[in-house]
Coordinates of C-alpha atoms and ligand atoms in Angstrom, one line a residue:
M11 CA -11.7 -16.6 -19.2
T12 CA -8.5 -15.1 -17.8
T13 CA -8.4 -13.7 -14.3
L14 CA -5.5 -11.5 -13.6
E15 CA -4.0 -9.6 -10.7
A16 CA -4.0 -5.9 -11.4
N17 CA -1.9 -3.5 -9.4
F18 CA -3.3 -0.1 -8.7
D19 CA -0.5 2.3 -7.7
G20 CA -1.1 5.6 -5.9
L21 CA 0.1 8.6 -7.9
V22 CA 2.2 10.7 -5.5
G23 CA 0.5 13.9 -4.6
P24 CA 1.9 17.5 -5.0
T25 CA 2.5 17.9 -1.3
H26 CA 4.9 14.9 -0.8
N27 CA 7.1 15.9 2.1
Y28 CA 9.1 14.5 5.1
A29 CA 7.3 15.4 8.3
G30 CA 8.4 12.5 10.5
L31 CA 4.8 11.6 11.2
S32 CA 5.1 7.9 11.6
F33 CA 6.6 6.8 14.9
G34 CA 7.7 3.2 14.4
N35 CA 8.6 3.7 10.7
V36 CA 12.4 4.1 10.8
A37 CA 12.7 5.9 7.4
S38 CA 10.0 8.4 8.2
Q39 CA 11.7 9.2 11.5
N40 CA 15.2 9.4 10.1
N41 CA 14.2 11.7 7.2
E42 CA 12.1 14.1 9.3
K43 CA 12.4 17.7 8.1
S44 CA 14.6 16.9 5.1
V45 CA 13.7 18.5 1.8
A46 CA 11.5 16.5 -0.5
N47 CA 11.1 16.6 -4.3
P48 CA 7.4 15.9 -5.1
R49 CA 8.0 16.0 -8.9
A50 CA 10.7 13.4 -8.7
A51 CA 8.6 11.3 -6.3
A52 CA 5.7 11.3 -8.7
Q53 CA 7.9 10.6 -11.7
Q54 CA 9.6 7.7 -10.0
G55 CA 6.2 6.1 -9.2
L56 CA 4.9 6.7 -12.7
R57 CA 7.9 5.1 -14.2
K58 CA 7.4 2.0 -12.2
M59 CA 3.8 1.8 -13.4
K60 CA 4.8 2.4 -17.0
R61 CA 7.5 -0.3 -17.0
L62 CA 5.2 -2.9 -15.5
A63 CA 2.5 -2.0 -18.0
D64 CA 5.0 -2.3 -20.8
L65 CA 5.9 -5.8 -19.5
G66 CA 2.3 -6.8 -19.9
F67 CA 1.0 -6.5 -16.4
A68 CA -2.4 -5.0 -15.7
Q69 CA -1.5 -1.7 -14.1
G70 CA -3.9 0.9 -12.8
V71 CA -3.5 4.4 -11.3
L72 CA -5.3 5.8 -8.2
P73 CA -5.4 9.5 -7.8
P74 CA -3.9 11.5 -4.8
Q75 CA -6.1 13.0 -2.2
E76 CA -6.7 16.7 -1.7
R77 CA -4.0 18.1 0.6
P78 CA -3.7 20.1 2.7
S79 CA -7.0 18.7 4.0
M80 CA -9.1 21.8 4.6
R81 CA -11.7 19.5 6.1
L82 CA -9.3 18.3 8.8
L83 CA -8.1 21.9 9.5
R84 CA -11.6 23.1 9.9
E85 CA -12.5 20.1 12.1
L86 CA -9.6 21.1 14.3
G87 CA -11.0 24.6 14.7
F88 CA -9.0 26.6 12.2
G89 CA -11.6 28.9 10.7
G90 CA -11.7 31.8 8.3
K91 CA -10.7 31.8 4.6
D92 CA -8.5 28.9 3.5
A93 CA -5.3 31.0 3.6
E94 CA -6.2 32.2 7.1
A95 CA -6.9 28.7 8.4
I96 CA -3.5 27.5 7.0
A97 CA -1.7 30.5 8.5
R98 CA -3.3 29.9 11.9
A99 CA -2.4 26.2 11.9
A100 CA 1.1 27.0 10.7
K101 CA 1.5 29.4 13.7
D102 CA -0.3 27.5 16.5
A103 CA 0.1 23.8 15.5
P104 CA 2.6 23.2 12.7
E105 CA 2.4 19.4 13.4
L106 CA -1.3 19.4 12.6
L107 CA -0.7 21.3 9.4
A108 CA 1.9 18.7 8.5
A109 CA -0.6 15.9 9.2
A110 CA -3.2 17.7 7.1
S111 CA -0.6 18.1 4.3
S112 CA 0.8 14.5 4.0
A113 CA 0.7 12.8 0.6
S114 CA 0.5 9.5 2.4
A115 CA -2.4 8.2 0.3
M116 CA 0.2 7.3 -2.3
W117 CA 0.8 4.1 -0.4
T118 CA -2.2 2.3 -1.7
A119 CA -1.3 -1.0 -0.1
N120 CA -2.9 0.7 2.9
A121 CA -5.9 1.9 1.0
A122 CA -8.0 -1.2 1.5
T123 CA -8.2 -4.9 2.0
V124 CA -9.5 -6.6 -1.2
S125 CA -11.1 -10.1 -1.5
P126 CA -11.5 -11.4 -5.1
S127 CA -14.9 -12.6 -6.3
A128 CA -13.6 -16.2 -6.4
D129 CA -13.4 -16.1 -2.6
T130 CA -16.6 -14.4 -1.7
P131 CA -20.1 -15.9 -1.4
N132 CA -21.9 -13.4 -3.6
R133 CA -19.1 -13.7 -6.2
R134 CA -18.3 -10.0 -6.1
V135 CA -15.0 -8.3 -5.4
H136 CA -15.1 -6.8 -1.8
F137 CA -13.1 -3.8 -0.7
T138 CA -12.8 -2.5 2.9
P139 CA -11.0 0.8 3.0
A140 CA -8.6 0.8 5.9
N141 CA -9.3 3.1 8.8
L142 CA -5.6 3.7 9.4
C143 CA -6.6 5.0 12.8
S144 CA -3.1 4.7 14.4
K145 CA -1.8 7.9 12.8
L146 CA -3.8 11.1 12.4
H147 CA -2.3 11.9 8.9
R148 CA -3.5 8.5 7.7
A149 CA -6.8 8.3 9.6
I150 CA -8.1 11.1 7.3
E151 CA -7.7 9.0 4.1
H152 CA -10.5 6.4 4.3
E153 CA -13.4 8.6 3.3
S154 CA -11.8 9.8 0.2
T155 CA -10.4 6.3 -0.5
R156 CA -13.9 5.0 -0.3
R157 CA -15.1 7.6 -2.8
T158 CA -12.3 6.8 -5.2
L159 CA -12.8 3.1 -5.0
S160 CA -16.6 3.5 -5.4
T161 CA -15.9 5.6 -8.6
V162 CA -13.3 3.3 -10.1
F163 CA -15.1 0.1 -9.1
A164 CA -18.6 1.5 -9.5
D165 CA -20.6 -1.4 -10.9
P166 CA -22.6 -3.0 -8.0
S167 CA -23.1 -6.3 -9.9
H168 CA -19.3 -6.8 -9.6
F169 CA -18.0 -4.7 -6.7
V170 CA -18.9 -4.1 -3.1
V171 CA -17.1 -1.2 -1.4
H172 CA -17.7 -1.3 2.3
E173 CA -17.3 1.5 4.9
A174 CA -14.0 1.5 6.9
L175 CA -14.2 -0.2 10.3
P176 CA -14.8 2.1 13.2
G177 CA -11.6 4.0 13.8
T178 CA -10.7 2.9 17.4
P179 CA -7.6 1.2 18.8
A180 CA -9.3 -2.2 19.1
L181 CA -10.0 -2.1 15.3
G182 CA -6.8 -0.6 14.0
D183 CA -6.7 -1.6 10.3
E184 CA -3.9 -0.9 7.8
G185 CA -5.4 -2.7 4.8
A186 CA -3.6 -4.9 2.3
A187 CA -0.2 -4.2 3.8
N188 CA -1.2 -6.9 6.2
H189 CA -3.0 -9.2 3.8
T190 CA -1.9 -11.6 1.2
R191 CA -3.9 -14.1 -0.9
F192 CA -2.7 -17.5 -2.0
S193 CA -4.2 -19.6 -4.8
A194 CA -3.1 -21.9 -7.5
Q195 CA -4.5 -19.7 -10.3
Y196 CA -5.9 -16.2 -9.6
G197 CA -9.4 -17.1 -10.7
E198 CA -9.6 -20.1 -8.3
R199 CA -10.7 -20.1 -4.8
G200 CA -7.9 -18.9 -2.5
V201 CA -6.7 -18.8 1.0
E202 CA -6.5 -15.2 2.4
F203 CA -3.7 -14.6 4.9
F204 CA -4.3 -11.9 7.5
V205 CA -1.4 -10.8 9.6
Y206 CA -2.0 -8.7 12.7
G207 CA 0.4 -7.0 15.2
R208 CA -1.7 -7.5 18.4
S209 CA -5.0 -8.4 19.8
E210 CA -7.1 -6.1 21.9
Y211 CA -9.0 -8.8 23.8
R212 CA -6.9 -11.9 23.7
R213 CA -3.7 -12.3 25.7
G214 CA -0.6 -12.4 23.6
P215 CA 2.8 -10.9 23.0
E216 CA 3.0 -7.3 22.0
P217 CA 5.8 -5.0 20.9
K218 CA 7.4 -2.9 23.6
R219 CA 8.9 0.0 21.7
F220 CA 6.8 0.7 18.6
P221 CA 3.0 0.5 18.1
A222 CA 1.4 -2.6 16.5
R223 CA -1.0 -0.9 14.0
Q224 CA -3.2 -3.9 13.0
T225 CA -5.3 -5.8 15.4
F226 CA -6.6 -9.4 15.2
E227 CA -10.1 -8.0 15.8
A228 CA -9.9 -5.8 12.7
S229 CA -8.6 -8.6 10.5
R230 CA -11.3 -11.0 11.6
A231 CA -14.0 -8.4 11.1
I232 CA -12.9 -7.8 7.5
A233 CA -12.9 -11.6 6.8
Q234 CA -16.4 -11.7 8.2
R235 CA -17.9 -8.9 6.2
H236 CA -16.2 -10.2 3.0
G237 CA -17.9 -13.5 3.8
L238 CA -14.7 -15.5 3.9
T239 CA -14.9 -19.0 5.3
D240 CA -12.7 -20.7 8.0
A241 CA -11.3 -22.9 5.2
G242 CA -10.4 -19.9 3.2
T243 CA -8.6 -17.8 5.9
V244 CA -5.4 -18.0 8.0
F245 CA -4.7 -15.5 10.8
A246 CA -1.2 -15.0 12.0
Q247 CA 0.5 -12.7 14.4
Q248 CA 3.5 -10.7 13.5
N249 CA 6.6 -11.3 15.6
P250 CA 6.5 -8.4 18.1
D251 CA 10.3 -8.1 18.1
V252 CA 10.4 -7.3 14.4
I253 CA 7.8 -4.6 14.9
D254 CA 10.2 -3.1 17.5
A255 CA 12.9 -3.3 14.9
G256 CA 10.9 -1.1 12.5
V257 CA 8.6 -3.6 10.7
F258 CA 5.5 -1.5 11.1
H259 CA 3.5 -3.5 8.4
N260 CA 3.8 -7.1 7.5
D261 CA 4.7 -6.2 3.9
V262 CA 8.1 -5.0 5.2
I263 CA 9.0 -8.6 6.1
A264 CA 6.8 -10.9 3.8
V265 CA 5.2 -11.0 0.4
G266 CA 3.1 -13.6 -1.2
N267 CA 1.8 -14.4 -4.7
R268 CA -0.2 -17.4 -5.8
S269 CA 1.6 -20.4 -4.3
T270 CA 4.7 -18.6 -3.0
L271 CA 5.4 -17.0 0.3
F272 CA 8.7 -15.1 0.4
C273 CA 9.5 -14.0 4.0
H274 CA 12.1 -13.6 6.7
E275 CA 12.5 -16.4 9.2
R276 CA 11.5 -14.0 12.0
A277 CA 8.3 -12.7 10.4
F278 CA 5.7 -14.5 12.5
V279 CA 4.9 -15.8 16.0
D280 CA 5.1 -19.6 15.7
Q281 CA 6.3 -19.5 12.1
K282 CA 6.2 -23.3 11.4
A283 CA 2.6 -23.5 12.6
V284 CA 1.7 -20.7 10.2
Y285 CA 3.3 -22.5 7.2
D286 CA 1.5 -25.7 8.2
E287 CA -1.9 -24.1 8.3
L288 CA -1.4 -22.4 5.0
R289 CA -0.2 -25.6 3.4
T290 CA -3.1 -27.6 4.8
K291 CA -5.8 -25.2 3.8
L292 CA -4.3 -24.7 0.3
A293 CA -4.0 -28.5 -0.2
A294 CA -7.7 -28.7 0.5
H295 CA -8.2 -26.5 -2.6
D296 CA -5.6 -28.7 -4.5
A297 CA -3.2 -25.8 -4.4
P298 CA 0.5 -26.2 -3.8
F299 CA 2.4 -23.9 -1.4
H300 CA 6.1 -23.0 -1.4
V301 CA 8.0 -20.9 1.2
I302 CA 11.2 -19.0 0.4
E303 CA 12.4 -18.3 3.9
V304 CA 15.3 -16.0 4.3
P305 CA 17.5 -16.7 7.4
E306 CA 18.8 -14.0 9.7
A307 CA 22.3 -15.2 9.0
R308 CA 21.9 -14.2 5.3
V309 CA 19.8 -11.1 5.6
S310 CA 19.2 -9.6 9.1
V311 CA 16.0 -7.9 10.0
A312 CA 17.9 -4.6 10.1
D313 CA 19.0 -5.2 6.5
A314 CA 15.4 -6.1 5.5
V315 CA 14.2 -2.9 7.1
S316 CA 16.8 -0.7 5.4
S317 CA 16.7 -2.3 2.0
Y318 CA 13.0 -3.2 1.9
L319 CA 13.8 -6.6 0.3
F320 CA 10.4 -7.9 1.3
N321 CA 8.5 -4.8 0.3
S322 CA 8.9 -6.2 -3.2
Q323 CA 6.2 -7.1 -5.7
L324 CA 6.2 -10.8 -6.6
L325 CA 4.4 -10.9 -10.0
S326 CA 3.4 -13.8 -12.2
R327 CA 4.0 -13.5 -15.9
A328 CA 1.6 -15.0 -18.4
D329 CA 3.9 -18.0 -18.8
G330 CA 3.7 -18.7 -15.0
T331 CA 7.2 -17.5 -14.2
Q332 CA 7.6 -14.9 -11.4
I333 CA 9.6 -11.7 -11.2
L334 CA 10.5 -9.8 -8.1
V335 CA 10.2 -6.0 -8.2
V336 CA 12.6 -4.4 -5.7
P337 CA 13.8 -0.9 -4.8
Q338 CA 17.4 0.0 -5.7
E339 CA 18.3 0.0 -2.0
C340 CA 18.4 -3.8 -2.4
R341 CA 21.3 -3.5 -4.8
E342 CA 23.1 -1.1 -2.5
N343 CA 23.0 -3.5 0.5
P344 CA 25.7 -6.2 -0.2
H345 CA 24.0 -8.9 1.8
V346 CA 20.7 -8.4 0.0
A347 CA 22.4 -8.0 -3.4
I348 CA 24.2 -11.3 -3.1
Y349 CA 21.1 -13.0 -1.7
L350 CA 19.1 -11.8 -4.7
D351 CA 21.7 -13.0 -7.2
E352 CA 21.6 -16.4 -5.7
L353 CA 17.9 -16.5 -5.5
V354 CA 17.6 -15.9 -9.3
A355 CA 20.4 -18.3 -10.1
S356 CA 18.7 -21.1 -8.1
S357 CA 16.0 -23.0 -9.9
G358 CA 13.4 -21.6 -7.4
P359 CA 10.2 -19.7 -8.0
V360 CA 11.8 -16.3 -8.8
D361 CA 13.2 -16.0 -12.3
E362 CA 14.1 -12.3 -12.6
V363 CA 14.7 -9.3 -10.4
L364 CA 13.6 -5.8 -11.6
V365 CA 15.1 -2.8 -9.8
F366 CA 13.5 0.6 -9.5
D367 CA 14.6 4.0 -8.2
L368 CA 11.8 4.9 -5.7
R369 CA 14.1 6.9 -3.4
E370 CA 11.6 9.7 -2.6
S371 CA 8.9 7.3 -1.4
M372 CA 11.5 5.0 0.3
K373 CA 12.6 7.9 2.5
N374 CA 9.2 7.9 4.0
G375 CA 9.2 4.1 4.4
G376 CA 7.3 3.3 1.2
G377 CA 8.7 0.7 -1.2
P378 CA 7.4 -0.9 -4.4
A379 CA 4.8 -3.0 -2.6
C380 CA 3.6 -0.1 -0.4
L381 CA 2.8 1.9 -3.6
R382 CA 0.3 -0.7 -5.0
L383 CA -3.1 -2.2 -4.2
R384 CA -3.6 -5.6 -5.7
V385 CA -7.0 -6.3 -7.2
V386 CA -7.6 -9.7 -8.7
L387 CA -10.1 -9.2 -11.6
S388 CA -11.8 -11.5 -14.1
E389 CA -12.2 -10.2 -17.6
E390 CA -15.7 -9.0 -16.9
E391 CA -14.6 -7.2 -13.8
R392 CA -11.8 -5.6 -15.6
A393 CA -14.2 -4.4 -18.3
A394 CA -16.4 -3.0 -15.5
T395 CA -13.5 -0.9 -14.0
A396 CA -13.3 2.8 -14.9
P397 CA -11.5 2.7 -18.3
G398 CA -9.4 5.9 -17.8
V399 CA -7.2 4.5 -14.9
W400 CA -5.4 1.8 -16.9
M401 CA -1.7 2.6 -17.6
N402 CA -0.7 2.7 -21.3
D403 CA 1.5 4.9 -23.5
A404 CA -1.1 7.6 -23.9
L405 CA -1.9 7.9 -20.2
F406 CA 1.8 7.8 -19.3
T407 CA 2.5 10.8 -21.6
R408 CA -0.4 12.8 -20.3
L409 CA 0.5 12.1 -16.6
D410 CA 4.2 12.8 -17.2
G411 CA 3.4 16.2 -18.7
W412 CA 0.8 16.9 -16.0
I413 CA 3.5 16.2 -13.3
E414 CA 6.0 18.4 -15.1
R415 CA 3.5 21.3 -15.2
H416 CA 2.1 21.2 -11.7
Y417 CA 4.6 19.8 -9.3
R418 CA 7.3 21.6 -7.4
D419 CA 10.8 20.1 -7.3
R420 CA 11.4 21.1 -3.8
L421 CA 9.3 21.0 -0.7
A422 CA 10.8 21.8 2.7
P423 CA 8.7 21.7 6.0
Q424 CA 8.3 25.5 6.1
D425 CA 6.8 25.4 2.5
L426 CA 3.7 23.7 4.0
T427 CA 2.8 27.1 5.4
D428 CA 2.5 28.5 1.9
P429 CA -1.2 28.9 1.0
A430 CA -0.3 28.8 -2.7
L431 CA 0.4 25.1 -2.3
L432 CA -3.4 24.4 -1.8
V433 CA -4.3 26.4 -4.9
E434 CA -1.6 24.6 -6.9
S435 CA -2.8 21.2 -5.7
R436 CA -6.4 21.9 -6.4
T437 CA -5.6 23.1 -9.9
A438 CA -3.5 19.9 -10.5
L439 CA -6.2 17.6 -9.1
D440 CA -9.0 19.3 -11.0
E441 CA -7.1 18.6 -14.3
L442 CA -6.2 15.0 -13.1
T443 CA -9.9 14.0 -12.7
Q444 CA -10.4 14.9 -16.4
I445 CA -7.3 12.9 -17.5
L446 CA -8.4 9.9 -15.6
G447 CA -12.1 10.4 -16.5
L448 CA -13.3 10.2 -12.9
G449 CA -15.7 13.2 -12.8
S450 CA -16.0 15.4 -9.7
L451 CA -14.1 13.3 -7.1
Y452 CA -12.9 16.0 -4.7
D453 CA -14.8 18.1 -2.2
F454 CA -13.6 21.3 -3.8
Q455 CA -15.1 20.2 -7.1
R456 CA -18.6 19.5 -5.6
Ligands
SUG1 O1 2.2 4.7 7.1 N1 4.8 6.7 5.9 C1 3.8 5.6 5.7 C2 4.5 4.5 4.9 C3 3.5 3.4 4.5 C4 4.1 2.2 3.9 N2 3.2 1.3 3.5 C5 3.3 -0.1 3.5 N3 4.3 -0.6 4.2 N4 2.4 -0.8 2.9 C6 3.3 5.0 7.0 O2 4.1 5.0 8.0 C7 5.4 8.9 6.5 C8 4.9 10.3 6.4 C9 5.8 11.4 7.0 O3 6.5 11.1 7.9 O4 5.9 12.5 6.4 C10 4.4 7.9 6.3 O5 3.2 8.1 6.5

């Protein structure tokens, strides 16, 4: 029976815009108030999904969330009809309207942490939606994320979808962006690697300039509720200096797949000890472990942050060879481009590099790996997943036409004040739930 890693990409929502909401995320800050193109953003993401599906990878789609979030605006005291609440927020608190309007759920690496059934004691796939409590615009995602995951992975004999952890600084959780799983084969017992930025209760180094979003306490709680063992987990702290250089999630400086960890030499505190623990715990499962460590002298942390070299997808083909999916910014940075050419030419674990234009998402700090949630699934689990979310020619054609019909090609910050945007988004999402066969997913449909 084959067990595969499926990638579930977030479809970019109709309100994609640049509001500068993420302090510590350099791209989000640098592009604040520039004009976005939601249609191009959604098309770029969809083309990545289609290409990977065409290459034989299991590729799923997760729908956007309803934005602007009327629920948030109402919780914040903006009453009256929808259009009145939006107009009031636009006048009194445009920053809150921007937070309510963000399409940030597109970055599904932050949707949840996922433990495959091979690692869990009840042999089910466990999901914990991330509370994303360090940013208001993201803290409003987890309830809808939970509903979506419970709809797509509905069968309780295969899937457990937990509640998010309490949204408080001690339990800041950013999901799979700070989690990687290593195993010889996907279906074999693995070692889950949790990377945190700070600990609330233990003394330790912390960044000085930018926030550390993930805590040790959150990572440990997720491992506990998923039933992971000591032998099956490694916890490591991110180097606080790289957080201060713009590495707001671990997936901006490291990516892993099966037996390979591809990372920068400055990714972790006590890096050698981290490798040793991973190697030892994997060896106990008879699994090998290889590190491709990129030195600062070849690619600086600044180059890694601007090119998103490590926000790549390292994917195993059926024959066991691996490809690296990178954004085109990696080709435009000469240090990174030369490094990648040499990486492929060497006889190492990466055989091919695939380049994608994801410019619209990248301008908000979201590369190929941010856009996807990995879910390792056995054949039975795949068959139990909602059938309409798998990418194929027919779904691509329908979604492509849907984007063309419903998305604007220009969204400036002042356009968020337009109440027509809510109506347009709801019309689009209502049709989308039919295309994906997900039933009544959104509050406005219930
Ligand atoms: O949380 N950007 C996202 C990017 C998330 C990237 N995900 C991973 N690395 N896995 C964030 O900072 C910017 C929104 C704005 O500024 O309009 C934003 O939310």
